[in-house]
PDB file of C-alpha atoms and ligand atoms in Angstrom:
ATOM      1  CA  MET J 280      -9.691  18.959   7.318  1.00 93.00           C
ATOM      2  CA  ARG J 281     -11.487  15.345   6.677  1.00 97.00           C
ATOM      3  CA  VAL J 282      -9.305  12.448   7.219  1.00 98.00           C
ATOM      4  CA  LEU J 283     -10.430   8.957   6.507  1.00 98.00           C
ATOM      5  CA  LEU J 284      -8.520   6.510   9.505  1.00 98.00           C
ATOM      6  CA  LEU J 285      -7.908   3.043   8.348  1.00 98.00           C
ATOM      7  CA  GLY J 286      -7.996   1.531  12.340  1.00 98.00           C
ATOM      8  CA  GLY J 287      -8.178  -1.474  14.518  1.00 95.00           C
ATOM      9  CA  THR J 288      -6.023  -0.861  16.680  1.00 94.00           C
ATOM     10  CA  GLY J 289      -4.939   0.514  19.520  1.00 93.00           C
ATOM     11  CA  GLU J 290      -3.141   3.416  18.011  1.00 95.00           C
ATOM     12  CA  ALA J 291      -5.807   4.314  15.746  1.00 98.00           C
ATOM     13  CA  ARG J 292      -8.110   4.336  18.411  1.00 97.00           C
ATOM     14  CA  ASP J 293      -5.558   7.173  20.059  1.00 97.00           C
ATOM     15  CA  LEU J 294      -4.616   8.594  16.993  1.00 98.00           C
ATOM     16  CA  ALA J 295      -8.873   9.174  16.549  1.00 98.00           C
ATOM     17  CA  VAL J 296      -9.103  10.937  19.915  1.00 98.00           C
ATOM     18  CA  ARG J 297      -6.409  13.068  18.856  1.00 98.00           C
ATOM     19  CA  LEU J 298      -7.701  14.349  15.673  1.00 97.00           C
ATOM     20  CA  VAL J 299     -11.135  15.452  16.949  1.00 96.00           C
ATOM     21  CA  ASP J 300      -9.316  16.727  19.478  1.00 96.00           C
ATOM     22  CA  THR J 301      -7.824  19.652  17.557  1.00 94.00           C
ATOM     23  CA  GLY J 302     -10.964  19.971  15.219  1.00 95.00           C
ATOM     24  CA  VAL J 303     -10.912  17.393  12.534  1.00 96.00           C
ATOM     25  CA  SER J 304     -13.797  15.082  11.304  1.00 97.00           C
ATOM     26  CA  VAL J 305     -12.357  11.779  11.197  1.00 98.00           C
ATOM     27  CA  THR J 306     -14.082   8.680   9.652  1.00 98.00           C
ATOM     28  CA  SER J 307     -12.850   5.023  10.887  1.00 98.00           C
ATOM     29  CA  SER J 308     -12.958   2.815   9.825  1.00 98.00           C
ATOM     30  CA  LEU J 309     -12.935  -1.375  11.247  1.00 98.00           C
ATOM     31  CA  ALA J 310     -13.437  -4.516   8.720  1.00 97.00           C
ATOM     32  CA  GLY J 311     -16.192  -5.552  10.709  1.00 95.00           C
ATOM     33  CA  ARG J 312     -13.718  -8.963  12.028  1.00 90.00           C
ATOM     34  CA  VAL J 313     -14.899  -8.415  15.393  1.00 89.00           C
ATOM     35  CA  ALA J 314     -17.458  -9.391  17.564  1.00 87.00           C
ATOM     36  CA  ARG J 315     -17.660  -6.161  19.613  1.00 89.00           C
ATOM     37  CA  PRO J 316     -15.193  -3.691  18.703  1.00 91.00           C
ATOM     38  CA  GLN J 317     -13.067  -1.781  20.910  1.00 91.00           C
ATOM     39  CA  LEU J 318     -14.781   1.705  19.435  1.00 95.00           C
ATOM     40  CA  PRO J 319     -12.717   5.056  18.067  1.00 97.00           C
ATOM     41  CA  VAL J 320     -14.293   7.899  18.773  1.00 97.00           C
ATOM     42  CA  GLY J 321     -16.095  10.022  15.989  1.00 96.00           C
ATOM     43  CA  GLU J 322     -17.626   8.189  12.626  1.00 97.00           C
ATOM     44  CA  VAL J 323     -16.860   5.449  12.889  1.00 98.00           C
ATOM     45  CA  ARG J 324     -17.526   2.916   9.623  1.00 98.00           C
ATOM     46  CA  THR J 325     -17.901  -1.216   9.118  1.00 97.00           C
ATOM     47  CA  GLY J 326     -16.681  -3.960   6.372  1.00 98.00           C
ATOM     48  CA  GLY J 327     -14.143  -3.791   3.757  1.00 98.00           C
ATOM     49  CA  PHE J 328     -14.642  -1.110   0.660  1.00 98.00           C
ATOM     50  CA  GLY J 329     -14.695  -3.836  -1.845  1.00 98.00           C
ATOM     51  CA  GLY J 330     -11.079  -3.897  -3.335  1.00 98.00           C
ATOM     52  CA  VAL J 331      -8.922  -1.133  -4.428  1.00 98.00           C
ATOM     53  CA  GLU J 332     -11.601   0.514  -6.700  1.00 98.00           C
ATOM     54  CA  GLY J 333     -13.692   0.644  -3.923  1.00 98.00           C
ATOM     55  CA  LEU J 334     -11.045   2.717  -1.600  1.00 98.00           C
ATOM     56  CA  ARG J 335      -9.747   4.467  -4.143  1.00 98.00           C
ATOM     57  CA  ALA J 336     -13.847   5.530  -4.311  1.00 98.00           C
ATOM     58  CA  ALA J 337     -14.883   5.910  -0.575  1.00 98.00           C
ATOM     59  CA  ALA J 338     -10.695   8.199   0.165  1.00 98.00           C
ATOM     60  CA  ARG J 339     -12.337  10.592  -2.721  1.00 98.00           C
ATOM     61  CA  GLU J 340     -14.821  11.685  -0.035  1.00 98.00           C
ATOM     62  CA  PHE J 341     -11.705  13.300   2.759  1.00 98.00           C
ATOM     63  CA  ASP J 342      -8.394  14.907   2.050  1.00 98.00           C
ATOM     64  CA  LEU J 343      -6.290  12.726   3.218  1.00 98.00           C
ATOM     65  CA  VAL J 344      -6.162   9.180   4.524  1.00 98.00           C
ATOM     66  CA  VAL J 345      -4.275   7.495   7.269  1.00 98.00           C
ATOM     67  CA  ASP J 346      -3.309   3.439   7.792  1.00 98.00           C
ATOM     68  CA  ALA J 347      -3.343   2.636  11.008  1.00 98.00           C
ATOM     69  CA  THR J 348      -4.052  -1.293  10.436  1.00 98.00           C
ATOM     70  CA  HIS J 349      -2.114  -3.610  12.186  1.00 96.00           C
ATOM     71  CA  PRO J 350       1.220  -5.036  11.093  1.00 96.00           C
ATOM     72  CA  PHE J 351       0.186  -8.061   9.822  1.00 96.00           C
ATOM     73  CA  ALA J 352      -2.926  -6.211   8.520  1.00 96.00           C
ATOM     74  CA  ALA J 353      -1.248  -6.751   5.040  1.00 96.00           C
ATOM     75  CA  GLY J 354      -4.184  -6.516   2.584  1.00 97.00           C
ATOM     76  CA  ILE J 355      -6.078  -3.019   4.122  1.00 98.00           C
ATOM     77  CA  SER J 356      -2.300  -1.612   3.163  1.00 98.00           C
ATOM     78  CA  ALA J 357      -1.716  -2.511  -0.286  1.00 98.00           C
ATOM     79  CA  ASN J 358      -5.027  -1.128  -1.268  1.00 98.00           C
ATOM     80  CA  ALA J 359      -4.520   1.676   0.295  1.00 98.00           C
ATOM     81  CA  ALA J 360      -1.008   2.521  -1.369  1.00 98.00           C
ATOM     82  CA  ALA J 361      -2.759   1.443  -4.528  1.00 98.00           C
ATOM     83  CA  ALA J 362      -5.303   3.851  -3.857  1.00 98.00           C
ATOM     84  CA  CYS J 363      -4.424   7.100  -2.699  1.00 98.00           C
ATOM     85  CA  PRO J 364      -0.970   7.056  -3.104  1.00 97.00           C
ATOM     86  CA  GLU J 365      -1.127  11.124  -3.125  1.00 97.00           C
ATOM     87  CA  VAL J 366      -2.924  11.418   0.569  1.00 97.00           C
ATOM     88  CA  LEU J 367      -1.701   8.573   2.307  1.00 98.00           C
ATOM     89  CA  LEU J 368       0.566   8.622   5.377  1.00 98.00           C
ATOM     90  CA  ARG J 369       0.972   5.079   7.400  1.00 98.00           C
ATOM     91  CA  LEU J 370       1.718   4.733  10.672  1.00 98.00           C
ATOM     92  CA  GLN J 371       3.179   1.236  11.876  1.00 96.00           C
ATOM     93  CA  ARG J 372       4.249   1.199  15.937  1.00 94.00           C
ATOM     94  CA  PRO J 373       7.866  -0.269  15.842  1.00 95.00           C
ATOM     95  CA  GLY J 374       8.627  -4.099  15.996  1.00 96.00           C
ATOM     96  CA  TRP J 375       9.875  -5.401  19.207  1.00 97.00           C
ATOM     97  CA  GLU J 376      13.440  -5.208  20.141  1.00 96.00           C
ATOM     98  CA  PRO J 377      14.237  -8.682  19.143  1.00 96.00           C
ATOM     99  CA  GLU J 378      15.736 -10.565  22.218  1.00 96.00           C
ATOM    100  CA  ALA J 379      18.891 -13.010  21.249  1.00 96.00           C
ATOM    101  CA  ALA J 380      17.084 -16.596  22.556  1.00 96.00           C
ATOM    102  CA  TRP J 381      13.584 -15.693  20.159  1.00 98.00           C
ATOM    103  CA  GLU J 382      13.507 -17.712  16.998  1.00 98.00           C
ATOM    104  CA  TYR J 383      12.585 -15.373  14.134  1.00 98.00           C
ATOM    105  CA  VAL J 384      10.091 -17.492  10.791  1.00 98.00           C
ATOM    106  CA  ASP J 385       9.004 -15.784   8.101  1.00 98.00           C
ATOM    107  CA  THR J 386       5.355 -17.087   7.408  1.00 97.00           C
ATOM    108  CA  HIS J 387       2.803 -19.169  10.449  1.00 98.00           C
ATOM    109  CA  ALA J 388       3.309 -22.209   9.124  1.00 98.00           C
ATOM    110  CA  GLU J 389       7.216 -21.888   9.317  1.00 98.00           C
ATOM    111  CA  ALA J 390       6.312 -21.294  13.254  1.00 98.00           C
ATOM    112  CA  ALA J 391       3.573 -24.150  13.433  1.00 98.00           C
ATOM    113  CA  ARG J 392       7.241 -26.149  12.604  1.00 98.00           C
ATOM    114  CA  THR J 393       9.132 -24.981  14.970  1.00 98.00           C
ATOM    115  CA  ALA J 394       6.592 -24.688  17.601  1.00 98.00           C
ATOM    116  CA  ALA J 395       6.013 -28.212  17.228  1.00 98.00           C
ATOM    117  CA  SER J 396       9.852 -29.398  18.682  1.00 98.00           C
ATOM    118  CA  SER J 397       7.449 -28.172  22.509  1.00 98.00           C
ATOM    119  CA  GLU J 398       4.756 -30.222  24.098  1.00 98.00           C
ATOM    120  CA  ARG J 399       2.665 -27.489  24.978  1.00 98.00           C
ATOM    121  CA  PRO J 400       2.841 -24.557  22.925  1.00 98.00           C
ATOM    122  CA  LEU J 401       0.554 -20.688  23.609  1.00 99.00           C
ATOM    123  CA  LEU J 402      -0.422 -19.046  20.339  1.00 98.00           C
ATOM    124  CA  THR J 403      -1.669 -15.267  20.038  1.00 98.00           C
ATOM    125  CA  ILE J 404      -1.432 -15.452  17.048  1.00 98.00           C
ATOM    126  CA  GLY J 405      -4.975 -14.278  16.342  1.00 95.00           C
ATOM    127  CA  ARG J 406      -7.860 -16.934  15.295  1.00 95.00           C
ATOM    128  CA  GLN J 407      -7.593 -16.352  11.166  1.00 94.00           C
ATOM    129  CA  ALA J 408      -4.085 -18.070  11.572  1.00 96.00           C
ATOM    130  CA  LEU J 409      -5.165 -20.152  13.790  1.00 98.00           C
ATOM    131  CA  ALA J 410      -5.776 -24.043  11.173  1.00 97.00           C
ATOM    132  CA  GLU J 411      -1.703 -22.875   9.726  1.00 98.00           C
ATOM    133  CA  PHE J 412      -1.249 -24.939  13.532  1.00 98.00           C
ATOM    134  CA  VAL J 413      -2.984 -27.729  13.090  1.00 98.00           C
ATOM    135  CA  PRO J 414      -1.079 -29.911  10.553  1.00 98.00           C
ATOM    136  CA  ASP J 415       1.736 -29.465  13.150  1.00 98.00           C
ATOM    137  CA  LEU J 416       0.828 -29.624  17.232  1.00 98.00           C
ATOM    138  CA  ARG J 417      -2.337 -31.587  16.485  1.00 98.00           C
ATOM    139  CA  ASP J 418      -1.114 -33.576  19.796  1.00 98.00           C
ATOM    140  CA  HIS J 419       0.529 -31.024  21.305  1.00 98.00           C
ATOM    141  CA  ALA J 420      -1.445 -29.725  24.825  1.00 98.00           C
ATOM    142  CA  VAL J 421      -2.005 -26.247  22.760  1.00 98.00           C
ATOM    143  CA  LEU J 422      -3.159 -23.506  24.071  1.00 98.00           C
ATOM    144  CA  ALA J 423      -4.657 -20.854  21.621  1.00 98.00           C
ATOM    145  CA  ARG J 424      -5.227 -17.584  22.818  1.00 98.00           C
ATOM    146  CA  VAL J 425      -7.796 -15.066  20.668  1.00 97.00           C
ATOM    147  CA  VAL J 426     -10.928 -13.073  20.771  1.00 93.00           C
ATOM    148  CA  ASP J 427     -13.505 -13.957  19.562  1.00 93.00           C
ATOM    149  CA  GLU J 428     -14.367 -17.920  18.360  1.00 94.00           C
ATOM    150  CA  PRO J 429     -12.448 -19.665  15.357  1.00 95.00           C
ATOM    151  CA  ASP J 430     -14.410 -20.633  11.873  1.00 92.00           C
ATOM    152  CA  GLN J 431     -13.635 -23.962  12.402  1.00 92.00           C
ATOM    153  CA  ASP J 432     -12.849 -27.348  15.108  1.00 94.00           C
ATOM    154  CA  LEU J 433      -9.908 -27.318  16.974  1.00 97.00           C
ATOM    155  CA  PRO J 434      -8.222 -30.277  17.519  1.00 98.00           C
ATOM    156  CA  GLU J 435      -9.479 -32.156  21.204  1.00 97.00           C
ATOM    157  CA  THR J 436      -5.780 -31.760  22.564  1.00 97.00           C
ATOM    158  CA  TRP J 437      -5.990 -27.775  22.259  1.00 98.00           C
ATOM    159  CA  GLU J 438      -7.909 -26.132  24.750  1.00 98.00           C
ATOM    160  CA  LEU J 439      -8.942 -22.133  23.406  1.00 98.00           C
ATOM    161  CA  LEU J 440      -9.310 -19.630  25.623  1.00 98.00           C
ATOM    162  CA  ARG J 441     -10.885 -16.121  24.544  1.00 96.00           C
ATOM    163  CA  ASP J 442      -9.010 -13.025  25.885  1.00 95.00           C
ATOM    164  CA  ARG J 443      -8.591  -9.529  24.982  1.00 91.00           C
ATOM    165  CA  GLY J 444      -6.631  -7.971  27.124  1.00 89.00           C
ATOM    166  CA  PRO J 445      -5.549  -5.925  28.858  1.00 89.00           C
ATOM    167  CA  TYR J 446      -2.605  -8.579  29.608  1.00 96.00           C
ATOM    168  CA  THR J 447       0.140  -7.714  32.945  1.00 97.00           C
ATOM    169  CA  VAL J 448       3.325  -9.747  33.759  1.00 98.00           C
ATOM    170  CA  ASP J 449       1.431 -11.868  36.678  1.00 98.00           C
ATOM    171  CA  GLY J 450      -1.683 -12.704  34.668  1.00 98.00           C
ATOM    172  CA  GLU J 451       0.848 -13.818  31.880  1.00 98.00           C
ATOM    173  CA  LEU J 452       2.959 -15.053  33.998  1.00 98.00           C
ATOM    174  CA  ALA J 453       0.017 -17.539  36.128  1.00 98.00           C
ATOM    175  CA  LEU J 454      -1.156 -17.819  32.993  1.00 98.00           C
ATOM    176  CA  MET J 455       2.071 -20.310  31.601  1.00 98.00           C
ATOM    177  CA  ARG J 456       2.146 -21.301  34.748  1.00 98.00           C
ATOM    178  CA  ARG J 457      -1.054 -23.458  34.818  1.00 98.00           C
ATOM    179  CA  HIS J 458      -1.038 -24.493  31.190  1.00 98.00           C
ATOM    180  CA  GLY J 459       2.964 -25.319  31.517  1.00 98.00           C
ATOM    181  CA  THR J 460       3.490 -23.318  28.034  1.00 98.00           C
ATOM    182  CA  ASP J 461       7.285 -24.995  27.390  1.00 98.00           C
ATOM    183  CA  VAL J 462       7.457 -22.447  23.740  1.00 99.00           C
ATOM    184  CA  LEU J 463       5.761 -19.419  23.592  1.00 99.00           C
ATOM    185  CA  VAL J 464       3.974 -18.142  19.464  1.00 98.00           C
ATOM    186  CA  THR J 465       3.800 -14.194  18.816  1.00 98.00           C
ATOM    187  CA  LYS J 466       3.486 -12.760  15.791  1.00 98.00           C
ATOM    188  CA  ASP J 467       5.839  -8.873  16.252  1.00 98.00           C
ATOM    189  CA  SER J 468       3.036  -6.863  16.482  1.00 95.00           C
ATOM    190  CA  GLY J 469       5.451  -4.244  18.673  1.00 94.00           C
ATOM    191  CA  GLY J 470       4.511  -2.212  21.507  1.00 89.00           C
ATOM    192  CA  GLY J 471       3.198  -2.199  25.307  1.00 88.00           C
ATOM    193  CA  PHE J 472       0.260  -3.478  24.929  1.00 87.00           C
ATOM    194  CA  THR J 473       0.017  -7.625  24.238  1.00 91.00           C
ATOM    195  CA  ARG J 474       4.775  -6.946  25.654  1.00 94.00           C
ATOM    196  CA  PRO J 475       4.095  -8.572  29.375  1.00 97.00           C
ATOM    197  CA  LYS J 476       3.746 -12.238  27.315  1.00 98.00           C
ATOM    198  CA  LEU J 477       6.980 -11.965  26.320  1.00 98.00           C
ATOM    199  CA  ASP J 478       8.095 -11.072  29.318  1.00 97.00           C
ATOM    200  CA  ALA J 479       6.640 -13.573  31.446  1.00 98.00           C
ATOM    201  CA  ALA J 480       8.217 -16.354  28.449  1.00 98.00           C
ATOM    202  CA  ALA J 481      10.823 -14.706  29.614  1.00 98.00           C
ATOM    203  CA  ALA J 482      10.547 -15.538  33.047  1.00 98.00           C
ATOM    204  CA  VAL J 483       8.682 -19.208  33.247  1.00 98.00           C
ATOM    205  CA  GLY J 484      12.175 -20.759  30.616  1.00 98.00           C
ATOM    206  CA  ALA J 485       9.178 -20.909  27.474  1.00 98.00           C
ATOM    207  CA  ARG J 486      10.952 -20.617  24.355  1.00 98.00           C
ATOM    208  CA  VAL J 487       9.655 -17.171  21.911  1.00 98.00           C
ATOM    209  CA  VAL J 488       8.877 -17.860  18.639  1.00 98.00           C
ATOM    210  CA  VAL J 489       8.007 -14.487  16.529  1.00 98.00           C
ATOM    211  CA  VAL J 490       6.567 -14.682  13.660  1.00 98.00           C
ATOM    212  CA  ARG J 491       8.488 -11.542  11.325  1.00 98.00           C
ATOM    213  CA  ARG J 492       6.493  -8.945   9.544  1.00 97.00           C
ATOM    214  CA  PRO J 493       5.130  -9.297   6.016  1.00 96.00           C
ATOM    215  CA  PRO J 494       6.146  -6.122   4.102  1.00 93.00           C
ATOM    216  CA  ALA J 495       4.712  -2.858   3.850  1.00 91.00           C
ATOM    217  CA  PRO J 496       4.001  -1.962   0.789  1.00 93.00           C
ATOM    218  CA  ALA J 497       7.116   0.211  -0.589  1.00 93.00           C
ATOM    219  CA  GLY J 498       7.109   3.677  -1.106  1.00 94.00           C
ATOM    220  CA  VAL J 499       4.404   4.572   1.049  1.00 97.00           C
ATOM    221  CA  ARG J 500       5.134   7.814   3.630  1.00 97.00           C
ATOM    222  CA  THR J 501       6.171   6.189   6.895  1.00 97.00           C
ATOM    223  CA  VAL J 502       5.916   7.543  10.731  1.00 98.00           C
ATOM    224  CA  THR J 503       5.546   5.509  13.774  1.00 97.00           C
ATOM    225  CA  THR J 504       4.046   7.645  16.494  1.00 97.00           C
ATOM    226  CA  VAL J 505       0.615   9.131  17.104  1.00 97.00           C
ATOM    227  CA  ASP J 506       1.509  13.158  17.298  1.00 98.00           C
ATOM    228  CA  GLU J 507       3.995  12.538  14.033  1.00 98.00           C
ATOM    229  CA  VAL J 508       1.073  11.884  11.952  1.00 98.00           C
ATOM    230  CA  VAL J 509      -0.991  14.490  13.963  1.00 97.00           C
ATOM    231  CA  ALA J 510       2.158  17.243  13.163  1.00 97.00           C
ATOM    232  CA  TRP J 511       1.426  16.150   9.486  1.00 97.00           C
ATOM    233  CA  ILE J 512      -1.712  16.390   9.739  1.00 97.00           C
ATOM    234  CA  GLU J 513      -1.257  20.097  11.203  1.00 96.00           C
ATOM    235  CA  GLU J 514       1.330  20.831   7.830  1.00 95.00           C
ATOM    236  CA  GLN J 515      -1.809  20.152   5.060  1.00 91.00           C
ATOM    237  CA  ARG J 516      -4.194  22.305   6.581  1.00 86.00           C
TER     238      ARG J 516
HETATM  239  P1  NAP Z 176      -5.992  -7.171   5.357  1.00 62.94           P
HETATM  240  O1  NAP Z 176      -5.732  -9.106   5.363  1.00 62.94           O
HETATM  241  O2  NAP Z 176      -5.157  -7.154   5.425  1.00 62.94           O
HETATM  242  O3  NAP Z 176      -7.403  -7.043   4.781  1.00 62.94           O
HETATM  243  C1  NAP Z 176      -8.545  -8.044   4.584  1.00 62.94           C
HETATM  244  C2  NAP Z 176      -9.516  -7.264   4.345  1.00 62.94           C
HETATM  245  O4  NAP Z 176     -10.643  -6.315   5.158  1.00 62.94           O
HETATM  246  C3  NAP Z 176      -9.545  -6.134   2.849  1.00 62.94           C
HETATM  247  O5  NAP Z 176      -9.393  -6.158   1.623  1.00 62.94           O
HETATM  248  C4  NAP Z 176     -10.016  -5.297   3.268  1.00 62.94           C
HETATM  249  O6  NAP Z 176     -11.701  -5.728   2.035  1.00 62.94           O
HETATM  250  C5  NAP Z 176     -11.354  -5.498   4.507  1.00 62.94           C
HETATM  251  N1  NAP Z 176     -10.794  -4.568   5.332  1.00 62.94           N
HETATM  252  C6  NAP Z 176      -9.693  -4.487   6.816  1.00 62.94           C
HETATM  253  N2  NAP Z 176      -9.097  -3.519   7.226  1.00 62.94           N
HETATM  254  C7  NAP Z 176     -10.396  -3.056   6.879  1.00 62.94           C
HETATM  255  C8  NAP Z 176      -9.751  -1.934   7.431  1.00 62.94           C
HETATM  256  N3  NAP Z 176      -9.704  -1.183   8.567  1.00 62.94           N
HETATM  257  N4  NAP Z 176     -11.471  -1.293   7.663  1.00 62.94           N
HETATM  258  C9  NAP Z 176     -12.168  -1.558   6.115  1.00 62.94           C
HETATM  259  N5  NAP Z 176     -11.784  -2.756   5.524  1.00 62.94           N
HETATM  260  C10 NAP Z 176     -11.061  -3.165   6.075  1.00 62.94           C
HETATM  261  O7  NAP Z 176      -6.902  -7.846   7.849  1.00 62.94           O
HETATM  262  P2  NAP Z 176      -6.845  -8.696   8.558  1.00 62.94           P
HETATM  263  O8  NAP Z 176      -4.527  -8.850   8.756  1.00 62.94           O
HETATM  264  O9  NAP Z 176      -8.326  -9.155   8.562  1.00 62.94           O
HETATM  265  O10 NAP Z 176      -7.425  -6.604   9.961  1.00 62.94           O
HETATM  266  C11 NAP Z 176      -8.303  -7.035  10.083  1.00 62.94           C
HETATM  267  C12 NAP Z 176      -8.902  -5.316  10.896  1.00 62.94           C
HETATM  268  O11 NAP Z 176      -8.620  -5.959  11.988  1.00 62.94           O
HETATM  269  C13 NAP Z 176      -7.970  -4.098   9.792  1.00 62.94           C
HETATM  270  O12 NAP Z 176      -8.753  -2.862  10.353  1.00 62.94           O
HETATM  271  C14 NAP Z 176      -6.010  -4.668  11.538  1.00 62.94           C
HETATM  272  O13 NAP Z 176      -5.736  -2.831  12.464  1.00 62.94           O
HETATM  273  C15 NAP Z 176      -7.029  -5.308  12.322  1.00 62.94           C
HETATM  274  N6  NAP Z 176      -6.003  -6.186  12.755  1.00 62.94           N
HETATM  275  C16 NAP Z 176      -5.142  -6.935  12.276  1.00 62.94           C
HETATM  276  C17 NAP Z 176      -4.534  -7.435  12.632  1.00 62.94           C
HETATM  277  C18 NAP Z 176      -3.754  -8.787  12.749  1.00 62.94           C
HETATM  278  O14 NAP Z 176      -3.107  -9.494  13.491  1.00 62.94           O
HETATM  279  N7  NAP Z 176      -4.027  -9.340  10.989  1.00 62.94           N
HETATM  280  C19 NAP Z 176      -3.903  -8.015  14.754  1.00 62.94           C
HETATM  281  C20 NAP Z 176      -5.582  -7.081  15.559  1.00 62.94           C
HETATM  282  C21 NAP Z 176      -6.153  -6.276  14.241  1.00 62.94           C
HETATM  283  P3  NAP Z 176     -11.307  -4.616   0.886  1.00 62.94           P
HETATM  284  O15 NAP Z 176     -10.411  -5.057  -0.322  1.00 62.94           O
HETATM  285  O16 NAP Z 176     -13.204  -5.152   0.648  1.00 62.94           O
HETATM  286  O17 NAP Z 176     -11.939  -3.184   1.084  1.00 62.94           O
END
């Protein structure tokens, strides 16, 4: 049994461990965006496939494909749904349970407009989306937290913080108090890894602006846990 695992997430790394442990031959695929990625166990390949056709060709070398990419990685998930629907399973962690005070928006541009009514935004939306916040937040005291250095120059009023976690509520509280955060902007990533910032924001009384997930591709079998993926693969063996 050979499995192609589209990864770049903590769940994908957990799944790779489980599959290697049960004797499944797994090749994890990473986009190659992050300079020093956390590497999963098993085989790893890096870089795009070259669109739907490239992924279709690559998938022929495997029995099953698991799309365990991030909920906001809509491009690769759409490609997988088009390239190999018959052998594809999607692993997507649930979004966070919404809280009444959180302000949900559909796009990063809308998040920027919404955050602009506060003074000191903490942006935790990733390096690639930062450019969409510059027009509305150019003069704000933004703290932008990213894993890797962004490609573009940021406004002089902005502070850049490079960090990749793990995060704790105490650490997030200290960060928000130091910065004076009055609004937190986040994607609806879900999961526990970045959850502490939401609890810290509540504790310091900061607003929370949440960018909704892009729609998942239609018609793809989807599960929410690593256990369910392992069970599905066992059924196919
Ligand atoms: P994306 O916009 O959905 O993908 C753009 C292109 O990057 C894809 O068409 C594909 O190129 C390539 N690609 C993406 N993921 C790939 C993978 N796992 N293996 C091989 N090629 C991949 O992706 P993104 O939002 O930039 O995310 C890139 C990676 O970072 C994903 O693996 C994702 O799991 C991880 N990640 C993303 C986020 C986020 O917020 N977006 C957060 C955490 C981790 P080709 O068309 O050439 O195949």
